[in-house]
PDB file of C-alpha atoms in Angstrom:
ATOM      1  CA  MET T   1       0.026   0.012   0.076  1.00  0.00           C
ATOM      2  CA  PHE T   2       0.936   3.600  -0.630  1.00  0.00           C
ATOM      3  CA  ARG T   3       1.977   5.277   2.705  1.00  0.00           C
ATOM      4  CA  ARG T   4       1.636   9.108   2.921  1.00  0.00           C
ATOM      5  CA  ARG T   5       4.650  10.950   4.631  1.00  0.00           C
ATOM      6  CA  GLU T   6       2.322  13.503   6.531  1.00  0.00           C
ATOM      7  CA  ALA T   7      -0.422  12.285   8.538  1.00  0.00           C
ATOM      8  CA  VAL T   8      -2.580  15.283   7.562  1.00  0.00           C
ATOM      9  CA  PRO T   9      -2.264  16.996   4.159  1.00  0.00           C
ATOM     10  CA  PHE T  10      -0.245  20.265   4.558  1.00  0.00           C
ATOM     11  CA  SER T  11      -2.777  22.372   2.652  1.00  0.00           C
ATOM     12  CA  PHE T  12      -5.501  21.224   5.186  1.00  0.00           C
ATOM     13  CA  VAL T  13      -3.151  22.406   7.979  1.00  0.00           C
ATOM     14  CA  ALA T  14      -2.165  25.631   6.424  1.00  0.00           C
ATOM     15  CA  GLU T  15      -5.969  26.495   5.679  1.00  0.00           C
ATOM     16  CA  SER T  16      -7.259  25.538   8.902  1.00  0.00           C
ATOM     17  CA  ASP T  17      -7.813  29.027  10.099  1.00  0.00           C
ATOM     18  CA  ARG T  18     -10.242  29.582   7.404  1.00  0.00           C
ATOM     19  CA  PHE T  19     -12.407  26.544   8.469  1.00  0.00           C
ATOM     20  CA  ARG T  20     -15.094  27.713  10.984  1.00  0.00           C
ATOM     21  CA  SER T  21     -18.060  25.714  12.350  1.00  0.00           C
ATOM     22  CA  ASN T  22     -21.366  27.193  11.457  1.00  0.00           C
ATOM     23  CA  VAL T  23     -23.207  24.954  14.118  1.00  0.00           C
ATOM     24  CA  THR T  24     -23.713  26.975  17.155  1.00  0.00           C
ATOM     25  CA  PRO T  25     -24.321  25.118  20.450  1.00  0.00           C
ATOM     26  CA  PRO T  26     -27.771  25.076  22.156  1.00  0.00           C
ATOM     27  CA  PRO T  27     -28.302  27.768  24.495  1.00  0.00           C
ATOM     28  CA  THR T  28     -27.948  26.887  28.192  1.00  0.00           C
ATOM     29  CA  THR T  29     -31.306  26.840  30.174  1.00  0.00           C
ATOM     30  CA  ARG T  30     -31.555  28.108  33.331  1.00  0.00           C
ATOM     31  CA  ALA T  31     -32.902  25.989  36.216  1.00  0.00           C
ATOM     32  CA  THR T  32     -36.493  26.684  37.246  1.00  0.00           C
ATOM     33  CA  VAL T  33     -37.659  27.276  40.867  1.00  0.00           C
ATOM     34  CA  PRO T  34     -39.005  23.934  41.541  1.00  0.00           C
ATOM     35  CA  GLU T  35     -35.798  22.379  40.147  1.00  0.00           C
ATOM     36  CA  LEU T  36     -33.524  24.731  42.482  1.00  0.00           C
ATOM     37  CA  LEU T  37     -36.110  23.674  45.366  1.00  0.00           C
ATOM     38  CA  GLY T  38     -35.811  19.870  44.596  1.00  0.00           C
ATOM     39  CA  ARG T  39     -31.917  20.152  44.335  1.00  0.00           C
ATOM     40  CA  SER T  40     -31.525  22.207  47.702  1.00  0.00           C
ATOM     41  CA  LEU T  41     -33.938  19.505  49.269  1.00  0.00           C
ATOM     42  CA  VAL T  42     -31.669  16.649  48.226  1.00  0.00           C
ATOM     43  CA  GLY T  43     -28.720  18.247  49.469  1.00  0.00           C
ATOM     44  CA  LEU T  44     -30.075  19.232  52.847  1.00  0.00           C
ATOM     45  CA  THR T  45     -31.364  15.567  53.072  1.00  0.00           C
ATOM     46  CA  VAL T  46     -27.927  14.412  52.483  1.00  0.00           C
ATOM     47  CA  VAL T  47     -26.381  16.815  54.888  1.00  0.00           C
ATOM     48  CA  ALA T  48     -28.694  15.889  57.601  1.00  0.00           C
ATOM     49  CA  GLY T  49     -28.279  12.188  57.100  1.00  0.00           C
ATOM     50  CA  LEU T  50     -24.547  12.723  57.555  1.00  0.00           C
ATOM     51  CA  VAL T  51     -24.890  14.885  60.780  1.00  0.00           C
ATOM     52  CA  GLY T  52     -27.350  12.390  62.089  1.00  0.00           C
ATOM     53  CA  SER T  53     -25.178   9.478  61.414  1.00  0.00           C
ATOM     54  CA  LEU T  54     -22.192  11.396  62.990  1.00  0.00           C
ATOM     55  CA  LEU T  55     -24.381  12.264  66.076  1.00  0.00           C
ATOM     56  CA  LEU T  56     -25.447   8.702  66.489  1.00  0.00           C
ATOM     57  CA  GLY T  57     -22.032   7.078  66.160  1.00  0.00           C
ATOM     58  CA  LEU T  58     -20.090   9.389  68.345  1.00  0.00           C
ATOM     59  CA  PRO T  59     -21.288   7.662  71.779  1.00  0.00           C
ATOM     60  CA  ALA T  60     -20.042   4.462  70.252  1.00  0.00           C
ATOM     61  CA  LEU T  61     -16.588   5.771  69.461  1.00  0.00           C
ATOM     62  CA  ASP T  62     -16.212   7.160  72.932  1.00  0.00           C
ATOM     63  CA  ALA T  63     -13.083   5.557  74.427  1.00  0.00           C
ATOM     64  CA  GLU T  64     -13.893   6.804  78.187  1.00  0.00           C
ATOM     65  CA  GLN T  65     -16.993   4.923  78.339  1.00  0.00           C
ATOM     66  CA  PRO T  66     -16.831   1.588  80.161  1.00  0.00           C
ATOM     67  CA  ALA T  67     -17.742  -1.708  77.942  1.00  0.00           C
ATOM     68  CA  GLY T  68     -21.266  -2.827  78.517  1.00  0.00           C
ATOM     69  CA  HIS T  69     -20.420  -6.432  78.196  1.00  0.00           C
ATOM     70  CA  ASP T  70     -19.349  -7.075  81.773  1.00  0.00           C
ATOM     71  CA  LYS T  71     -22.743  -5.780  83.039  1.00  0.00           C
ATOM     72  CA  GLN T  72     -25.205  -8.517  84.571  1.00  0.00           C
ATOM     73  CA  SER T  73     -29.059  -8.167  84.334  1.00  0.00           C
ATOM     74  CA  THR T  74     -31.240  -7.967  87.465  1.00  0.00           C
ATOM     75  CA  ALA T  75     -32.629 -11.651  86.394  1.00  0.00           C
ATOM     76  CA  SER T  76     -29.384 -13.306  86.790  1.00  0.00           C
ATOM     77  CA  GLN T  77     -28.595 -11.868  90.260  1.00  0.00           C
ATOM     78  CA  GLY T  78     -30.834 -14.429  92.164  1.00  0.00           C
ATOM     79  CA  ARG T  79     -28.964 -17.534  90.704  1.00  0.00           C
TER      80      ARG T  79
END
């Protein structure tokens, strides 16, 4: 097969500044009020879940609290 020395023809590279696209991108649409409220509600729900899990998980991570495994129940005291 015949192999070309240049990957792109030189004339194309030289005249590339004249080739402009006549296709315009679609205009960006602004978010409506319900979309903004929905996004903020989802964001607040995620943040509230993270804060809630942190608040509920902190007592379990406390190193000063004695372990609850060595406590005996009141039902086993009479035996």
